[in-house]
């Protein structure tokens, strides 16, 4: 084994020790606690990492890899569209639920937040690209304009991450309930676009009239005494019942 290979292996061992230290001591873990977990002193640790930001970046890369291991199967699975939305949302929530301290260490650590933000942005971009490809394929297969796929994908990723952060701190309902609420909101928008209920409202569509898809009915039309958009809202499946929220 070459010197570089030995150094890489030792560095990886220290990252593993750092992950364990975060799990034990929380997101505010100190470098001394990480070094102690690795069975070394701080000066030895800094032979392998330039500074704390470098260490956090390495731990973050490890954490992002763990999250992507959960996300990729859900994104690439052959499922019905609504089931796939639920699978992707649940995969993300499951990932941060399983490693809450690690997620906080990478994303919200006030000491070296910039290092964590870079990694999360990279992971978010990877997920958004895969999601945009998936949405674009589904739209084109339905004969719809796919020009908004990338915008929607980034918007959905940001929304789910923000909701996940809120849920991780509050824990006022179960993961199943959060997944259900987010899936209902996301699928309501996607299904409305696929069935033509909202597709002609987006720029660049090139369509002046309403799609005659079976997904649109008289309830989508606004008439006297009808609240605008009321028909489209009926496309959103009901969220979990109130009694199920804390199960």
PDB file of C-alpha atoms in Angstrom:
ATOM      1  CA  UNK A   1       0.000   0.000   0.000  1.00  0.00           C
ATOM      2  CA  UNK A   2       1.371   3.382  -0.994  1.00  0.00           C
ATOM      3  CA  UNK A   3       1.734   6.333   1.359  1.00  0.00           C
ATOM      4  CA  UNK A   4      -1.203   8.146  -0.281  1.00  0.00           C
ATOM      5  CA  UNK A   5      -3.401   5.073   0.080  1.00  0.00           C
ATOM      6  CA  UNK A   6      -2.493   4.751   3.767  1.00  0.00           C
ATOM      7  CA  UNK A   7      -3.232   8.432   4.289  1.00  0.00           C
ATOM      8  CA  UNK A   8      -6.618   8.108   2.549  1.00  0.00           C
ATOM      9  CA  UNK A   9      -7.532   5.069   4.619  1.00  0.00           C
ATOM     10  CA  UNK A  10      -6.538   6.804   7.854  1.00  0.00           C
ATOM     11  CA  UNK A  11      -8.489   9.908   6.900  1.00  0.00           C
ATOM     12  CA  UNK A  12     -11.582   7.800   6.181  1.00  0.00           C
ATOM     13  CA  UNK A  13     -11.227   6.161   9.587  1.00  0.00           C
ATOM     14  CA  UNK A  14     -11.204   9.584  11.189  1.00  0.00           C
ATOM     15  CA  UNK A  15     -14.329  10.607   9.285  1.00  0.00           C
ATOM     16  CA  UNK A  16     -16.072   7.477  10.570  1.00  0.00           C
ATOM     17  CA  UNK A  17     -14.949   8.379  14.097  1.00  0.00           C
ATOM     18  CA  UNK A  18     -16.249  11.930  13.586  1.00  0.00           C
ATOM     19  CA  UNK A  19     -19.671  10.612  12.532  1.00  0.00           C
ATOM     20  CA  UNK A  20     -19.819   8.512  15.701  1.00  0.00           C
ATOM     21  CA  UNK A  21     -18.795  11.519  17.787  1.00  0.00           C
ATOM     22  CA  UNK A  22     -21.583  13.619  16.233  1.00  0.00           C
ATOM     23  CA  UNK A  23     -24.114  10.900  17.040  1.00  0.00           C
ATOM     24  CA  UNK A  24     -22.911  10.816  20.639  1.00  0.00           C
ATOM     25  CA  UNK A  25     -22.303  14.499  21.402  1.00  0.00           C
ATOM     26  CA  UNK A  26     -24.673  16.181  18.946  1.00  0.00           C
ATOM     27  CA  UNK A  27     -24.174  18.784  16.231  1.00  0.00           C
ATOM     28  CA  UNK A  28     -22.092  20.995  18.531  1.00  0.00           C
ATOM     29  CA  UNK A  29     -19.385  18.348  18.925  1.00  0.00           C
ATOM     30  CA  UNK A  30     -15.885  19.731  19.427  1.00  0.00           C
ATOM     31  CA  UNK A  31     -12.757  18.783  17.508  1.00  0.00           C
ATOM     32  CA  UNK A  32     -11.293  17.475  20.788  1.00  0.00           C
ATOM     33  CA  UNK A  33     -14.263  15.111  21.176  1.00  0.00           C
ATOM     34  CA  UNK A  34     -13.848  13.921  17.594  1.00  0.00           C
ATOM     35  CA  UNK A  35     -10.134  13.327  18.134  1.00  0.00           C
ATOM     36  CA  UNK A  36     -10.825  11.442  21.367  1.00  0.00           C
ATOM     37  CA  UNK A  37     -13.326   9.229  19.545  1.00  0.00           C
ATOM     38  CA  UNK A  38     -10.638   8.449  16.958  1.00  0.00           C
ATOM     39  CA  UNK A  39      -8.149   7.676  19.721  1.00  0.00           C
ATOM     40  CA  UNK A  40      -5.777  10.474  18.758  1.00  0.00           C
ATOM     41  CA  UNK A  41      -4.946  14.048  19.757  1.00  0.00           C
ATOM     42  CA  UNK A  42      -6.064  17.217  17.976  1.00  0.00           C
ATOM     43  CA  UNK A  43      -2.595  17.874  16.481  1.00  0.00           C
ATOM     44  CA  UNK A  44      -2.617  14.398  14.921  1.00  0.00           C
ATOM     45  CA  UNK A  45      -6.121  14.983  13.562  1.00  0.00           C
ATOM     46  CA  UNK A  46      -4.993  18.199  11.908  1.00  0.00           C
ATOM     47  CA  UNK A  47      -2.263  16.333  10.056  1.00  0.00           C
ATOM     48  CA  UNK A  48      -5.068  14.883   7.950  1.00  0.00           C
ATOM     49  CA  UNK A  49      -7.428  17.885   7.783  1.00  0.00           C
ATOM     50  CA  UNK A  50      -6.444  21.477   7.020  1.00  0.00           C
ATOM     51  CA  UNK A  51      -8.927  22.937   9.515  1.00  0.00           C
ATOM     52  CA  UNK A  52     -12.338  22.340  11.063  1.00  0.00           C
ATOM     53  CA  UNK A  53     -14.070  23.300   7.815  1.00  0.00           C
ATOM     54  CA  UNK A  54     -12.099  20.625   5.968  1.00  0.00           C
ATOM     55  CA  UNK A  55     -13.147  18.055   8.570  1.00  0.00           C
ATOM     56  CA  UNK A  56     -16.781  19.114   8.392  1.00  0.00           C
ATOM     57  CA  UNK A  57     -16.691  18.973   4.605  1.00  0.00           C
ATOM     58  CA  UNK A  58     -15.376  15.407   4.730  1.00  0.00           C
ATOM     59  CA  UNK A  59     -18.067  14.397   7.245  1.00  0.00           C
ATOM     60  CA  UNK A  60     -20.650  16.161   5.081  1.00  0.00           C
ATOM     61  CA  UNK A  61     -19.592  14.221   1.980  1.00  0.00           C
ATOM     62  CA  UNK A  62     -20.050  11.023   3.963  1.00  0.00           C
ATOM     63  CA  UNK A  63     -23.493  12.154   5.188  1.00  0.00           C
ATOM     64  CA  UNK A  64     -24.635  13.211   1.717  1.00  0.00           C
ATOM     65  CA  UNK A  65     -23.550   9.835   0.367  1.00  0.00           C
ATOM     66  CA  UNK A  66     -25.714   8.128   2.990  1.00  0.00           C
ATOM     67  CA  UNK A  67     -28.699  10.295   2.059  1.00  0.00           C
ATOM     68  CA  UNK A  68     -28.258   9.677  -1.673  1.00  0.00           C
ATOM     69  CA  UNK A  69     -28.208   5.934  -1.036  1.00  0.00           C
ATOM     70  CA  UNK A  70     -31.776   6.351   0.198  1.00  0.00           C
ATOM     71  CA  UNK A  71     -32.887   8.817  -2.455  1.00  0.00           C
ATOM     72  CA  UNK A  72     -31.609   7.183  -5.665  1.00  0.00           C
ATOM     73  CA  UNK A  73     -33.669   3.967  -5.401  1.00  0.00           C
ATOM     74  CA  UNK A  74     -36.841   6.007  -4.831  1.00  0.00           C
ATOM     75  CA  UNK A  75     -36.050   8.270  -7.782  1.00  0.00           C
ATOM     76  CA  UNK A  76     -35.258   5.387 -10.142  1.00  0.00           C
ATOM     77  CA  UNK A  77     -37.982   2.941  -9.058  1.00  0.00           C
ATOM     78  CA  UNK A  78     -40.693   1.937 -11.533  1.00  0.00           C
ATOM     79  CA  UNK A  79     -43.739   3.120  -9.597  1.00  0.00           C
ATOM     80  CA  UNK A  80     -47.019   4.826 -10.301  1.00  0.00           C
ATOM     81  CA  UNK A  81     -46.414   8.608 -10.350  1.00  0.00           C
ATOM     82  CA  UNK A  82     -48.116   9.428  -7.037  1.00  0.00           C
ATOM     83  CA  UNK A  83     -46.444   6.468  -5.332  1.00  0.00           C
ATOM     84  CA  UNK A  84     -43.083   7.670  -6.605  1.00  0.00           C
ATOM     85  CA  UNK A  85     -43.635  11.160  -5.213  1.00  0.00           C
ATOM     86  CA  UNK A  86     -44.444   9.624  -1.827  1.00  0.00           C
ATOM     87  CA  UNK A  87     -41.396   7.330  -2.020  1.00  0.00           C
ATOM     88  CA  UNK A  88     -39.016  10.215  -2.766  1.00  0.00           C
ATOM     89  CA  UNK A  89     -40.426  12.412   0.007  1.00  0.00           C
ATOM     90  CA  UNK A  90     -40.353   9.568   2.514  1.00  0.00           C
ATOM     91  CA  UNK A  91     -36.791   8.596   1.556  1.00  0.00           C
ATOM     92  CA  UNK A  92     -35.561  12.097   2.365  1.00  0.00           C
ATOM     93  CA  UNK A  93     -37.486  12.304   5.630  1.00  0.00           C
ATOM     94  CA  UNK A  94     -36.289   8.839   6.637  1.00  0.00           C
ATOM     95  CA  UNK A  95     -32.700   9.881   5.989  1.00  0.00           C
ATOM     96  CA  UNK A  96     -32.786  12.951   8.225  1.00  0.00           C
ATOM     97  CA  UNK A  97     -34.872  11.142  10.849  1.00  0.00           C
ATOM     98  CA  UNK A  98     -32.309   8.352  11.085  1.00  0.00           C
ATOM     99  CA  UNK A  99     -29.377  10.779  11.423  1.00  0.00           C
ATOM    100  CA  UNK A 100     -30.804  13.998  12.930  1.00  0.00           C
ATOM    101  CA  UNK A 101     -27.585  15.088  14.640  1.00  0.00           C
ATOM    102  CA  UNK A 102     -25.524  14.414  11.538  1.00  0.00           C
ATOM    103  CA  UNK A 103     -27.975  16.432   9.415  1.00  0.00           C
ATOM    104  CA  UNK A 104     -27.793  19.344  11.862  1.00  0.00           C
ATOM    105  CA  UNK A 105     -23.990  19.125  11.999  1.00  0.00           C
ATOM    106  CA  UNK A 106     -23.691  19.377   8.223  1.00  0.00           C
ATOM    107  CA  UNK A 107     -26.478  21.868   7.472  1.00  0.00           C
ATOM    108  CA  UNK A 108     -26.984  24.022  10.551  1.00  0.00           C
ATOM    109  CA  UNK A 109     -23.662  24.016  12.386  1.00  0.00           C
ATOM    110  CA  UNK A 110     -22.954  27.697  13.145  1.00  0.00           C
ATOM    111  CA  UNK A 111     -19.183  27.144  13.341  1.00  0.00           C
ATOM    112  CA  UNK A 112     -18.604  26.081   9.755  1.00  0.00           C
ATOM    113  CA  UNK A 113     -21.983  26.515   8.136  1.00  0.00           C
ATOM    114  CA  UNK A 114     -20.562  27.476   4.743  1.00  0.00           C
ATOM    115  CA  UNK A 115     -18.830  24.097   4.334  1.00  0.00           C
ATOM    116  CA  UNK A 116     -22.082  22.252   5.052  1.00  0.00           C
ATOM    117  CA  UNK A 117     -24.143  24.531   2.835  1.00  0.00           C
ATOM    118  CA  UNK A 118     -21.903  23.811  -0.148  1.00  0.00           C
ATOM    119  CA  UNK A 119     -22.449  20.078   0.247  1.00  0.00           C
ATOM    120  CA  UNK A 120     -26.200  20.356   0.751  1.00  0.00           C
ATOM    121  CA  UNK A 121     -26.470  22.580  -2.306  1.00  0.00           C
ATOM    122  CA  UNK A 122     -24.578  19.954  -4.301  1.00  0.00           C
ATOM    123  CA  UNK A 123     -26.847  17.158  -3.052  1.00  0.00           C
ATOM    124  CA  UNK A 124     -29.928  19.273  -3.727  1.00  0.00           C
ATOM    125  CA  UNK A 125     -28.692  19.891  -7.267  1.00  0.00           C
ATOM    126  CA  UNK A 126     -28.160  16.155  -7.847  1.00  0.00           C
ATOM    127  CA  UNK A 127     -31.657  15.323  -6.590  1.00  0.00           C
ATOM    128  CA  UNK A 128     -33.225  18.189  -8.560  1.00  0.00           C
ATOM    129  CA  UNK A 129     -31.552  17.056 -11.796  1.00  0.00           C
ATOM    130  CA  UNK A 130     -32.873  13.525 -11.370  1.00  0.00           C
ATOM    131  CA  UNK A 131     -36.309  14.833 -10.437  1.00  0.00           C
ATOM    132  CA  UNK A 132     -36.372  17.237 -13.399  1.00  0.00           C
ATOM    133  CA  UNK A 133     -35.560  14.374 -15.756  1.00  0.00           C
ATOM    134  CA  UNK A 134     -38.327  12.273 -14.232  1.00  0.00           C
ATOM    135  CA  UNK A 135     -40.918  15.066 -14.373  1.00  0.00           C
ATOM    136  CA  UNK A 136     -39.881  15.976 -17.931  1.00  0.00           C
ATOM    137  CA  UNK A 137     -40.286  12.382 -19.114  1.00  0.00           C
ATOM    138  CA  UNK A 138     -43.742  12.120 -17.549  1.00  0.00           C
ATOM    139  CA  UNK A 139     -44.862  15.428 -19.064  1.00  0.00           C
ATOM    140  CA  UNK A 140     -43.626  14.548 -22.540  1.00  0.00           C
ATOM    141  CA  UNK A 141     -45.236  11.124 -22.327  1.00  0.00           C
ATOM    142  CA  UNK A 142     -48.527  12.883 -21.553  1.00  0.00           C
ATOM    143  CA  UNK A 143     -48.075  15.266 -24.488  1.00  0.00           C
ATOM    144  CA  UNK A 144     -47.521  18.246 -22.215  1.00  0.00           C
ATOM    145  CA  UNK A 145     -44.903  21.033 -22.320  1.00  0.00           C
ATOM    146  CA  UNK A 146     -41.884  19.971 -20.240  1.00  0.00           C
ATOM    147  CA  UNK A 147     -40.273  23.419 -20.162  1.00  0.00           C
ATOM    148  CA  UNK A 148     -41.058  23.919 -16.489  1.00  0.00           C
ATOM    149  CA  UNK A 149     -39.642  20.589 -15.297  1.00  0.00           C
ATOM    150  CA  UNK A 150     -36.364  22.010 -13.982  1.00  0.00           C
ATOM    151  CA  UNK A 151     -38.052  24.919 -12.211  1.00  0.00           C
ATOM    152  CA  UNK A 152     -40.600  22.617 -10.569  1.00  0.00           C
ATOM    153  CA  UNK A 153     -37.913  20.116  -9.550  1.00  0.00           C
ATOM    154  CA  UNK A 154     -35.820  22.742  -7.739  1.00  0.00           C
ATOM    155  CA  UNK A 155     -38.929  24.198  -6.132  1.00  0.00           C
ATOM    156  CA  UNK A 156     -40.049  20.793  -4.878  1.00  0.00           C
ATOM    157  CA  UNK A 157     -36.619  19.939  -3.474  1.00  0.00           C
ATOM    158  CA  UNK A 158     -36.457  23.236  -1.581  1.00  0.00           C
ATOM    159  CA  UNK A 159     -39.975  22.826  -0.238  1.00  0.00           C
ATOM    160  CA  UNK A 160     -39.396  19.278   1.027  1.00  0.00           C
ATOM    161  CA  UNK A 161     -36.082  20.230   2.642  1.00  0.00           C
ATOM    162  CA  UNK A 162     -37.666  23.209   4.404  1.00  0.00           C
ATOM    163  CA  UNK A 163     -40.607  21.119   5.614  1.00  0.00           C
ATOM    164  CA  UNK A 164     -38.198  18.393   6.718  1.00  0.00           C
ATOM    165  CA  UNK A 165     -36.160  20.870   8.789  1.00  0.00           C
ATOM    166  CA  UNK A 166     -39.341  22.117  10.454  1.00  0.00           C
ATOM    167  CA  UNK A 167     -40.542  18.593  11.199  1.00  0.00           C
ATOM    168  CA  UNK A 168     -37.182  17.475  12.565  1.00  0.00           C
ATOM    169  CA  UNK A 169     -37.280  20.289  15.127  1.00  0.00           C
ATOM    170  CA  UNK A 170     -40.993  20.179  16.021  1.00  0.00           C
ATOM    171  CA  UNK A 171     -41.958  16.503  15.686  1.00  0.00           C
ATOM    172  CA  UNK A 172     -45.641  17.385  16.068  1.00  0.00           C
ATOM    173  CA  UNK A 173     -46.704  14.549  13.759  1.00  0.00           C
ATOM    174  CA  UNK A 174     -45.459  11.256  12.387  1.00  0.00           C
ATOM    175  CA  UNK A 175     -43.216  10.876   9.345  1.00  0.00           C
ATOM    176  CA  UNK A 176     -46.090   9.105   7.599  1.00  0.00           C
ATOM    177  CA  UNK A 177     -48.329  12.119   8.156  1.00  0.00           C
ATOM    178  CA  UNK A 178     -45.704  14.590   6.879  1.00  0.00           C
ATOM    179  CA  UNK A 179     -45.110  12.413   3.816  1.00  0.00           C
ATOM    180  CA  UNK A 180     -48.860  12.307   3.189  1.00  0.00           C
ATOM    181  CA  UNK A 181     -49.328  16.067   3.448  1.00  0.00           C
ATOM    182  CA  UNK A 182     -46.367  16.854   1.179  1.00  0.00           C
ATOM    183  CA  UNK A 183     -47.338  14.182  -1.339  1.00  0.00           C
ATOM    184  CA  UNK A 184     -50.880  15.567  -1.522  1.00  0.00           C
ATOM    185  CA  UNK A 185     -49.595  19.069  -2.222  1.00  0.00           C
ATOM    186  CA  UNK A 186     -46.974  17.972  -4.752  1.00  0.00           C
ATOM    187  CA  UNK A 187     -49.152  15.478  -6.564  1.00  0.00           C
ATOM    188  CA  UNK A 188     -52.023  17.977  -6.738  1.00  0.00           C
ATOM    189  CA  UNK A 189     -49.804  20.279  -8.802  1.00  0.00           C
ATOM    190  CA  UNK A 190     -48.271  17.548 -10.945  1.00  0.00           C
ATOM    191  CA  UNK A 191     -51.562  15.817 -11.704  1.00  0.00           C
ATOM    192  CA  UNK A 192     -53.187  19.146 -12.552  1.00  0.00           C
ATOM    193  CA  UNK A 193     -50.444  19.763 -15.120  1.00  0.00           C
ATOM    194  CA  UNK A 194     -50.595  16.257 -16.543  1.00  0.00           C
ATOM    195  CA  UNK A 195     -54.362  16.289 -17.038  1.00  0.00           C
ATOM    196  CA  UNK A 196     -54.273  19.758 -18.606  1.00  0.00           C
ATOM    197  CA  UNK A 197     -56.085  21.551 -15.815  1.00  0.00           C
ATOM    198  CA  UNK A 198     -53.234  24.030 -15.344  1.00  0.00           C
ATOM    199  CA  UNK A 199     -50.915  23.378 -18.274  1.00  0.00           C
ATOM    200  CA  UNK A 200     -52.247  26.215 -20.456  1.00  0.00           C
ATOM    201  CA  UNK A 201     -51.491  28.769 -17.752  1.00  0.00           C
ATOM    202  CA  UNK A 202     -47.709  28.477 -17.985  1.00  0.00           C
ATOM    203  CA  UNK A 203     -45.646  30.612 -20.376  1.00  0.00           C
ATOM    204  CA  UNK A 204     -44.181  28.943 -23.416  1.00  0.00           C
ATOM    205  CA  UNK A 205     -46.908  26.325 -23.526  1.00  0.00           C
ATOM    206  CA  UNK A 206     -48.158  27.463 -26.904  1.00  0.00           C
ATOM    207  CA  UNK A 207     -51.657  26.261 -26.108  1.00  0.00           C
ATOM    208  CA  UNK A 208     -54.497  28.754 -26.014  1.00  0.00           C
ATOM    209  CA  UNK A 209     -57.261  26.365 -25.074  1.00  0.00           C
ATOM    210  CA  UNK A 210     -58.013  23.904 -22.316  1.00  0.00           C
ATOM    211  CA  UNK A 211     -57.030  20.287 -22.716  1.00  0.00           C
ATOM    212  CA  UNK A 212     -59.957  17.955 -23.274  1.00  0.00           C
ATOM    213  CA  UNK A 213     -58.353  15.309 -21.083  1.00  0.00           C
ATOM    214  CA  UNK A 214     -60.767  13.284 -19.015  1.00  0.00           C
ATOM    215  CA  UNK A 215     -59.055  14.779 -15.945  1.00  0.00           C
ATOM    216  CA  UNK A 216     -60.840  18.139 -16.508  1.00  0.00           C
ATOM    217  CA  UNK A 217     -64.574  18.591 -15.911  1.00  0.00           C
ATOM    218  CA  UNK A 218     -67.095  21.360 -15.494  1.00  0.00           C
ATOM    219  CA  UNK A 219     -65.939  21.793 -11.909  1.00  0.00           C
ATOM    220  CA  UNK A 220     -62.690  23.317 -13.174  1.00  0.00           C
ATOM    221  CA  UNK A 221     -64.514  26.209 -14.801  1.00  0.00           C
ATOM    222  CA  UNK A 222     -65.133  29.394 -12.893  1.00  0.00           C
ATOM    223  CA  UNK A 223     -68.680  30.621 -12.955  1.00  0.00           C
ATOM    224  CA  UNK A 224     -70.870  33.021 -10.980  1.00  0.00           C
ATOM    225  CA  UNK A 225     -70.450  32.386  -7.276  1.00  0.00           C
ATOM    226  CA  UNK A 226     -67.561  29.979  -7.815  1.00  0.00           C
ATOM    227  CA  UNK A 227     -64.258  30.666  -6.142  1.00  0.00           C
ATOM    228  CA  UNK A 228     -61.451  30.787  -8.774  1.00  0.00           C
ATOM    229  CA  UNK A 229     -59.317  27.686  -8.660  1.00  0.00           C
ATOM    230  CA  UNK A 230     -61.827  25.687  -6.607  1.00  0.00           C
ATOM    231  CA  UNK A 231     -62.045  22.958  -9.230  1.00  0.00           C
ATOM    232  CA  UNK A 232     -58.288  22.474  -9.340  1.00  0.00           C
ATOM    233  CA  UNK A 233     -58.098  22.121  -5.572  1.00  0.00           C
ATOM    234  CA  UNK A 234     -60.313  19.043  -5.737  1.00  0.00           C
ATOM    235  CA  UNK A 235     -57.467  17.251  -7.527  1.00  0.00           C
ATOM    236  CA  UNK A 236     -55.469  17.241  -4.306  1.00  0.00           C
ATOM    237  CA  UNK A 237     -56.022  13.995  -2.352  1.00  0.00           C
ATOM    238  CA  UNK A 238     -57.099  14.381   1.265  1.00  0.00           C
ATOM    239  CA  UNK A 239     -54.220  14.545   3.777  1.00  0.00           C
ATOM    240  CA  UNK A 240     -54.123  12.076   6.667  1.00  0.00           C
ATOM    241  CA  UNK A 241     -57.056  12.323   9.028  1.00  0.00           C
ATOM    242  CA  UNK A 242     -56.490  14.358  12.174  1.00  0.00           C
ATOM    243  CA  UNK A 243     -56.456  11.215  14.298  1.00  0.00           C
ATOM    244  CA  UNK A 244     -53.631   9.775  12.224  1.00  0.00           C
ATOM    245  CA  UNK A 245     -51.310  12.764  12.459  1.00  0.00           C
ATOM    246  CA  UNK A 246     -49.544  11.662  15.623  1.00  0.00           C
ATOM    247  CA  UNK A 247     -49.497   7.927  15.031  1.00  0.00           C
TER     248      UNK A 247
END
